[in-house]
CSV table of C-alpha atoms in Angstrom, one decimal:
chain,number,residue,atom,x,y,z
A,90,PHE,CA,-18.1,-12.0,38.1
A,91,ARG,CA,-18.8,-11.5,34.4
A,92,TRP,CA,-22.2,-13.2,34.7
A,93,VAL,CA,-23.1,-11.1,37.8
A,94,ASP,CA,-22.1,-7.9,36.0
A,95,CYS,CA,-24.4,-8.7,33.1
A,96,LEU,CA,-27.3,-9.5,35.5
A,97,LEU,CA,-26.9,-6.2,37.3
A,98,ARG,CA,-27.1,-4.4,33.9
A,99,ILE,CA,-30.3,-6.2,33.2
A,100,LEU,CA,-31.7,-5.2,36.6
A,101,GLN,CA,-30.7,-1.6,36.1
A,102,THR,CA,-33.3,-1.3,33.4
A,103,CYS,CA,-36.0,-2.0,35.9
A,104,ILE,CA,-37.9,1.1,37.1
A,105,ALA,CA,-40.3,-0.2,39.9
A,106,PRO,CA,-39.7,-2.7,42.7
A,107,ASP,CA,-42.2,-5.0,41.1
A,108,ASP,CA,-40.2,-5.0,37.9
A,109,VAL,CA,-37.1,-6.0,39.8
A,110,ARG,CA,-38.9,-8.9,41.4
A,111,ALA,CA,-40.3,-10.0,38.1
A,112,ALA,CA,-36.9,-9.7,36.4
A,113,LEU,CA,-35.2,-11.8,39.2
A,114,LYS,CA,-37.5,-14.7,38.3
A,115,LYS,CA,-36.4,-14.6,34.7
A,116,LEU,CA,-32.7,-14.0,34.9
A,117,PRO,CA,-30.5,-16.0,32.6
A,118,LYS,CA,-28.8,-18.9,34.2
A,119,ASP,CA,-25.4,-18.6,32.5
A,120,LEU,CA,-23.4,-16.4,30.2
A,121,ASP,CA,-24.5,-18.1,27.1
A,122,SER,CA,-28.1,-17.4,28.1
A,123,VAL,CA,-27.2,-13.7,28.8
A,124,TYR,CA,-25.6,-13.2,25.4
A,125,THR,CA,-28.5,-15.0,23.6
A,126,ARG,CA,-31.0,-12.8,25.4
A,127,ILE,CA,-29.2,-9.6,24.5
A,128,LEU,CA,-28.9,-10.6,20.8
A,129,GLU,CA,-32.5,-11.7,20.7
A,130,SER,CA,-33.7,-8.4,22.1
A,131,ILE,CA,-32.1,-6.4,19.3
A,132,ASP,CA,-34.6,-4.9,16.8
A,133,GLU,CA,-34.5,-6.8,13.5
A,134,MET,CA,-33.9,-3.7,11.5
A,135,GLN,CA,-30.6,-3.1,13.5
A,136,ARG,CA,-29.4,-6.7,13.4
A,137,VAL,CA,-27.5,-6.5,10.2
A,138,TYR,CA,-25.4,-3.6,11.5
A,139,ILE,CA,-24.8,-5.3,14.8
A,140,GLN,CA,-23.7,-8.5,13.0
A,141,ARG,CA,-21.2,-6.5,10.9
A,142,ALA,CA,-20.0,-4.6,14.0
A,143,MET,CA,-19.3,-7.9,15.8
A,144,HIS,CA,-17.2,-9.2,12.9
A,145,TRP,CA,-15.0,-6.0,13.1
A,146,LEU,CA,-14.8,-6.1,16.9
A,147,THR,CA,-13.9,-9.7,17.0
A,148,PHE,CA,-11.3,-10.0,14.2
A,149,SER,CA,-10.1,-6.6,13.0
A,150,VAL,CA,-6.3,-6.2,13.0
A,151,GLU,CA,-6.6,-3.0,15.0
A,152,PRO,CA,-9.6,-1.9,17.1
A,153,LEU,CA,-11.8,0.6,15.3
A,154,THR,CA,-12.9,3.9,16.7
A,155,LEU,CA,-16.7,4.5,16.9
A,156,SER,CA,-16.6,6.8,13.8
A,157,GLN,CA,-14.6,4.2,11.9
A,158,LEU,CA,-17.0,1.4,12.8
A,159,ALA,CA,-20.0,3.6,11.9
A,160,GLU,CA,-18.6,4.0,8.4
A,161,ALA,CA,-17.5,0.3,8.1
A,162,VAL,CA,-20.8,-1.3,9.0
A,163,ARG,CA,-22.9,0.8,6.5
A,164,ILE,CA,-21.0,-0.5,3.5
A,165,GLU,CA,-23.2,-3.0,1.6
A,166,TYR,CA,-21.6,-6.4,1.2
A,167,ASP,CA,-22.3,-7.2,-2.4
A,168,VAL,CA,-19.4,-8.7,-4.4
A,169,ASP,CA,-20.7,-7.2,-7.6
A,170,LYS,CA,-20.6,-3.6,-6.1
A,171,TYR,CA,-17.3,-2.0,-5.2
A,172,GLY,CA,-16.7,1.7,-4.7
A,173,GLU,CA,-20.3,2.7,-4.5
A,174,ASP,CA,-21.4,5.2,-1.9
A,175,SER,CA,-22.5,3.6,1.4
A,176,LYS,CA,-26.0,4.1,2.8
A,177,PRO,CA,-26.9,6.3,5.8
A,178,LEU,CA,-26.9,4.6,9.2
A,179,PHE,CA,-28.7,5.0,12.5
A,180,ASN,CA,-26.8,6.9,15.1
A,181,MET,CA,-23.8,4.6,16.0
A,182,SER,CA,-23.6,6.1,19.5
A,183,SER,CA,-26.7,4.1,20.2
A,184,LEU,CA,-24.6,0.9,19.7
A,185,MET,CA,-23.5,1.1,23.3
A,186,SER,CA,-27.1,1.3,24.5
A,187,ILE,CA,-28.2,-1.5,22.2
A,188,CYS,CA,-25.8,-4.1,23.6
A,189,PRO,CA,-23.8,-2.6,26.5
A,190,SER,CA,-22.8,-5.9,27.9
A,191,LEU,CA,-21.1,-6.9,24.7
A,192,ILE,CA,-19.2,-3.8,23.8
A,193,SER,CA,-17.1,-1.3,25.7
A,194,PHE,CA,-14.7,1.6,25.0
A,195,GLU,CA,-10.9,1.1,25.3
A,196,ASP,CA,-9.0,3.4,27.7
A,197,ALA,CA,-7.6,6.5,26.0
A,198,ARG,CA,-4.2,5.8,24.4
A,199,ASN,CA,-1.1,7.5,25.8
A,200,GLY,CA,-3.1,9.2,28.4
A,201,GLN,CA,-4.8,11.4,25.9
A,202,SER,CA,-8.4,12.4,26.1
A,203,ALA,CA,-10.6,11.7,23.0
A,204,SER,CA,-14.1,12.4,21.9
A,205,GLN,CA,-16.5,9.5,21.9
A,206,GLU,CA,-16.3,9.2,18.1
A,207,ASP,CA,-12.4,8.8,18.3
A,208,ARG,CA,-12.3,6.3,21.1
A,209,ARG,CA,-11.6,2.7,20.1
A,210,LEU,CA,-14.1,0.0,20.8
A,211,ARG,CA,-13.6,-3.6,21.9
A,212,LEU,CA,-15.6,-6.6,23.0
A,213,ALA,CA,-16.5,-6.2,26.7
A,214,HIS,CA,-15.0,-9.5,27.7
A,215,PHE,CA,-13.1,-12.5,26.1
A,216,SER,CA,-16.2,-14.6,26.7
A,217,VAL,CA,-18.1,-12.6,24.2
A,218,LYS,CA,-15.8,-13.7,21.4
A,219,GLU,CA,-15.8,-17.2,22.7
A,220,TYR,CA,-19.6,-17.3,22.5
A,221,LEU,CA,-19.9,-15.6,19.0
A,222,ILE,CA,-17.5,-18.0,17.3
A,223,SER,CA,-18.9,-21.1,19.1
A,224,GLU,CA,-21.3,-23.6,17.7
A,225,ARG,CA,-23.5,-22.8,20.6
A,226,ALA,CA,-24.2,-19.4,19.1
A,227,ALA,CA,-25.2,-21.0,15.8
A,228,GLN,CA,-28.3,-22.3,17.5
A,229,GLY,CA,-31.4,-20.4,18.5
A,230,PRO,CA,-32.5,-16.7,18.1
A,231,GLY,CA,-29.0,-15.3,18.3
A,232,ALA,CA,-27.7,-17.3,15.4
A,233,TYR,CA,-27.7,-14.3,13.1
A,234,CYS,CA,-24.6,-13.1,15.0
A,235,HIS,CA,-22.7,-16.4,14.8
A,236,ILE,CA,-19.4,-15.5,13.1
A,237,SER,CA,-16.2,-17.1,11.7
A,238,GLU,CA,-12.8,-15.7,11.0
A,239,ASP,CA,-12.9,-16.4,7.3
A,240,LYS,CA,-16.3,-14.7,6.9
A,241,ALA,CA,-15.1,-11.8,9.0
A,242,ASN,CA,-11.9,-11.4,6.8
A,243,PHE,CA,-14.1,-11.5,3.7
A,244,LEU,CA,-16.5,-8.9,5.0
A,245,MET,CA,-13.7,-6.6,6.3
A,246,GLY,CA,-11.6,-7.0,3.2
A,247,HIS,CA,-14.6,-6.2,1.0
A,248,ALA,CA,-15.4,-3.1,3.1
A,249,CYS,CA,-11.8,-1.8,2.9
A,250,LEU,CA,-11.5,-2.3,-0.9
A,251,SER,CA,-14.9,-0.7,-1.4
A,252,ARG,CA,-13.9,2.3,0.7
A,253,ILE,CA,-10.6,2.8,-1.2
A,254,LEU,CA,-12.3,2.6,-4.6
A,255,TRP,CA,-15.0,4.9,-3.6
A,256,HIS,CA,-12.5,7.4,-2.3
A,257,ASN,CA,-10.7,7.3,-5.7
A,258,ALA,CA,-13.8,7.6,-7.9
A,259,PRO,CA,-13.6,10.8,-10.0
A,260,ALA,CA,-16.6,12.4,-8.4
A,261,THR,CA,-15.4,11.8,-4.8
A,262,VAL,CA,-11.6,11.9,-4.9
A,263,GLN,CA,-10.3,14.1,-2.0
A,264,GLU,CA,-7.1,15.9,-1.6
A,265,GLY,CA,-5.1,16.5,1.5
A,266,LYS,CA,-3.9,14.5,4.5
A,267,VAL,CA,-6.0,11.5,5.6
A,268,GLU,CA,-6.3,11.3,9.3
A,269,GLU,CA,-5.1,8.1,11.0
A,270,THR,CA,-8.5,7.8,12.8
A,271,SER,CA,-10.4,7.7,9.5
A,272,PHE,CA,-11.8,4.4,8.1
A,273,LEU,CA,-10.0,5.2,4.8
A,274,TYR,CA,-6.7,5.1,6.6
A,275,HIS,CA,-7.6,1.8,8.3
A,276,SER,CA,-8.7,0.4,4.9
A,277,SER,CA,-5.4,1.5,3.1
A,278,ARG,CA,-3.3,0.1,5.9
A,279,TYR,CA,-4.9,-3.3,6.4
A,280,TRP,CA,-7.0,-4.4,3.4
A,281,PHE,CA,-4.2,-6.7,2.2
A,282,ARG,CA,-4.1,-8.4,5.6
A,283,TYR,CA,-7.8,-9.3,5.4
A,284,ILE,CA,-7.6,-10.3,1.7
A,285,GLY,CA,-4.4,-12.3,2.0
A,286,SER,CA,-5.9,-14.6,4.6
A,287,ILE,CA,-8.8,-15.7,2.3
A,288,GLU,CA,-7.2,-15.5,-1.2
A,289,ASP,CA,-7.6,-19.2,-1.8
A,290,THR,CA,-11.4,-19.1,-1.3
A,291,ALA,CA,-12.2,-15.5,-2.3
A,292,PRO,CA,-14.7,-15.0,-5.2
A,293,THR,CA,-13.3,-13.7,-8.5
A,294,GLN,CA,-14.9,-10.3,-7.9
A,295,LEU,CA,-13.0,-9.8,-4.7
A,296,SER,CA,-9.7,-10.7,-6.3
A,297,ASN,CA,-10.5,-8.3,-9.2
A,298,ALA,CA,-11.3,-5.5,-6.7
A,299,ALA,CA,-7.9,-6.1,-5.0
A,300,LEU,CA,-6.2,-5.9,-8.3
A,301,LYS,CA,-7.9,-2.6,-9.0
A,302,VAL,CA,-6.7,-1.2,-5.7
A,303,LEU,CA,-3.1,-2.3,-6.5
A,304,GLU,CA,-3.2,-0.6,-9.8
A,305,LEU,CA,-4.4,2.6,-8.3
A,306,GLY,CA,-0.9,3.3,-7.2
A,307,LYS,CA,-0.9,6.6,-5.4
A,308,GLY,CA,-4.6,6.4,-5.0
A,309,TRP,CA,-4.1,4.3,-1.9
A,310,LEU,CA,-0.3,4.5,-1.4
A,311,ASP,CA,-0.5,8.2,-0.6
A,312,VAL,CA,-2.6,7.2,2.4
A,313,TYR,CA,-0.4,4.3,3.5
A,314,ASP,CA,2.6,2.8,1.7
A,315,PRO,CA,3.6,-0.6,3.0
A,316,ASP,CA,6.9,-0.4,1.1
A,317,CYS,CA,7.8,2.7,3.0
A,318,PRO,CA,5.5,3.0,6.0
A,319,TYR,CA,7.8,5.5,7.9
A,320,ARG,CA,8.6,7.7,5.0
A,321,ASP,CA,9.6,11.3,5.6
A,322,PRO,CA,6.4,13.3,6.2
A,323,LEU,CA,8.0,16.2,4.3
A,324,VAL,CA,7.7,14.2,1.1
A,325,LEU,CA,4.5,15.5,-0.3
A,326,PRO,CA,1.8,13.0,-1.3
A,327,GLY,CA,1.9,12.3,-5.1
A,328,SER,CA,5.5,13.5,-5.4
A,329,ARG,CA,6.9,9.9,-5.2
A,330,VAL,CA,7.2,7.5,-8.1
A,331,TYR,CA,5.6,4.3,-6.9
A,332,PRO,CA,6.6,0.8,-8.2
A,333,PRO,CA,4.1,-1.2,-10.2
A,334,ALA,CA,1.2,-3.3,-8.9
A,335,LEU,CA,3.2,-6.6,-9.3
A,336,TYR,CA,5.8,-5.3,-6.9
A,337,TYR,CA,3.2,-4.7,-4.2
A,338,SER,CA,1.4,-8.0,-4.8
A,339,SER,CA,4.8,-9.7,-4.3
A,340,LEU,CA,5.7,-7.7,-1.2
A,341,LEU,CA,2.3,-8.3,0.4
A,342,ASN,CA,2.2,-12.0,-0.6
A,343,LEU,CA,-1.0,-11.7,-2.6
A,344,VAL,CA,-0.5,-14.8,-4.7
A,345,THR,CA,-3.8,-14.7,-6.6
A,346,THR,CA,-3.4,-11.1,-7.8
A,347,CYS,CA,0.2,-11.9,-8.7
A,348,LYS,CA,-1.0,-14.7,-10.9
A,349,LEU,CA,-3.6,-12.4,-12.5
A,350,LEU,CA,-1.0,-9.9,-13.3
A,351,VAL,CA,1.6,-12.2,-14.8
A,352,SER,CA,-0.9,-14.1,-16.9
A,353,ARG,CA,-2.2,-11.1,-18.8
A,354,THR,CA,-2.1,-11.4,-22.5
A,355,GLU,CA,-3.0,-7.7,-23.1
A,356,ASP,CA,-1.1,-5.0,-21.3
A,357,ALA,CA,1.4,-7.6,-20.1
A,358,VAL,CA,3.5,-6.7,-17.0
A,359,ASN,CA,7.3,-6.7,-16.9
A,360,VAL,CA,8.2,-9.1,-14.1
A,361,ASN,CA,11.7,-7.5,-13.9
A,362,ALA,CA,10.5,-3.9,-13.7
A,363,GLN,CA,12.6,-1.8,-11.4
A,364,GLY,CA,11.3,0.2,-8.5
A,365,GLY,CA,10.6,0.1,-4.8
A,366,GLU,CA,12.6,-0.3,-1.7
A,367,TYR,CA,13.8,-3.7,-2.7
A,368,GLY,CA,14.4,-3.0,-6.4
A,369,ASN,CA,12.0,-5.4,-8.0
A,370,ALA,CA,9.1,-7.9,-7.4
A,371,LEU,CA,11.3,-10.9,-6.8
A,372,GLN,CA,13.5,-9.2,-4.2
A,373,ALA,CA,10.4,-8.0,-2.4
A,374,ALA,CA,9.0,-11.6,-2.3
A,375,ALA,CA,12.4,-12.9,-1.2
A,376,ILE,CA,12.9,-10.6,1.7
A,377,ARG,CA,9.4,-11.3,3.0
A,378,GLY,CA,9.7,-15.1,2.6
A,379,ASN,CA,6.8,-15.2,0.1
A,380,GLU,CA,7.8,-18.5,-1.4
A,381,SER,CA,4.6,-19.1,-3.5
A,382,VAL,CA,4.9,-15.6,-5.1
A,383,ALA,CA,8.6,-16.1,-5.8
A,384,ARG,CA,7.8,-19.3,-7.6
A,385,VAL,CA,5.2,-17.6,-9.7
A,386,LEU,CA,7.6,-14.8,-10.7
A,387,LEU,CA,10.4,-17.3,-11.6
A,388,GLU,CA,8.0,-19.3,-13.7
A,389,HIS,CA,7.3,-16.2,-15.7
A,390,GLY,CA,10.8,-15.1,-16.3
A,391,ALA,CA,11.9,-13.2,-13.2
A,392,GLU,CA,15.7,-12.6,-13.3
A,393,VAL,CA,17.4,-14.1,-10.2
A,394,ASN,CA,20.6,-12.1,-10.6
A,395,ALA,CA,19.0,-8.8,-11.3
A,396,GLN,CA,20.8,-6.1,-9.3
A,397,GLY,CA,19.4,-3.2,-7.4
A,398,GLY,CA,17.3,-2.4,-4.3
A,399,ALA,CA,18.3,-2.3,-0.7
A,400,CYS,CA,19.7,-5.8,-0.6
A,401,GLY,CA,21.4,-5.9,-4.0
A,402,ASN,CA,19.8,-9.1,-5.5
A,403,ALA,CA,17.1,-11.7,-4.7
A,404,LEU,CA,19.6,-14.2,-3.1
A,405,GLN,CA,20.9,-11.5,-0.7
A,406,ALA,CA,17.4,-10.4,0.1
A,407,ALA,CA,16.3,-13.9,1.0
A,408,ALA,CA,19.4,-14.3,3.2
A,409,TYR,CA,18.9,-11.0,4.8
A,410,GLY,CA,15.3,-11.9,5.7
A,411,GLY,CA,16.4,-15.3,7.0
A,412,ASN,CA,14.2,-17.1,4.4
A,413,GLU,CA,16.0,-20.3,3.6
A,414,SER,CA,13.0,-21.8,1.8
A,415,VAL,CA,13.1,-19.0,-0.8
A,416,VAL,CA,16.8,-19.6,-1.4
């Protein structure tokens, strides 16, 4: 049925009966051929944006809205450039007309109506993802859209970090509430999910950019705070005292950034600094079961018996989280 649907879409572009007859003789024989034909027909100037869009649509933690995707795909993927303004983009609403058989809108959530820009996008069918990540897609004219999860996480993590750093640049910093449908909100909420999955292979520049974001403190935590995601909305942004970067790298299991922080010779960090829902970095690592981070902290003088936080101490935090390996 999926193959038939794609063929009907192709035939719908025909205007005259002769065009239909000619198209029938050249119809793709299977889904792979359909997807290859669609990708091959995309203008070369638009391919870089379509490729980026496919990474997001295939592997993002949460589906993006059309406006979020429009912002995400225009960020240049250069590891030597973070926080620079993104370039203007072609009208993203044309995305649906460029490859309609590959992308579709999700149904409105909670029965609410939404403008096209605020509706979330997804791949039109599971077979699209299957094709894009397959070795079959790596061959032929559609190879530019062959994707992998590691590459996707790198590109998505890069875009999120770049967006947060650009938002906090002195000339562009903005005040006020950040809407949950904005790409900045998505970036603040999920950047560490993308970065955490590729830390072992990430280039140094990416790790350094992650460290910069961690050290921004309120610069991204006022948008989304993973230590207290359901905080009282009456607490005004900027009025909270946030724990240090080491606490969040421990909470979020960012081993590389944790190592970068504790190995500093200048502006050395205090591994036993107090703060946060769980009191200190070691407790944050313990309750989340972040064994590698806990080991790094202990090797650099973290105090096992330090008291404080929601669980009292690191041992109780590990027990509460059911993390026997950390104990």
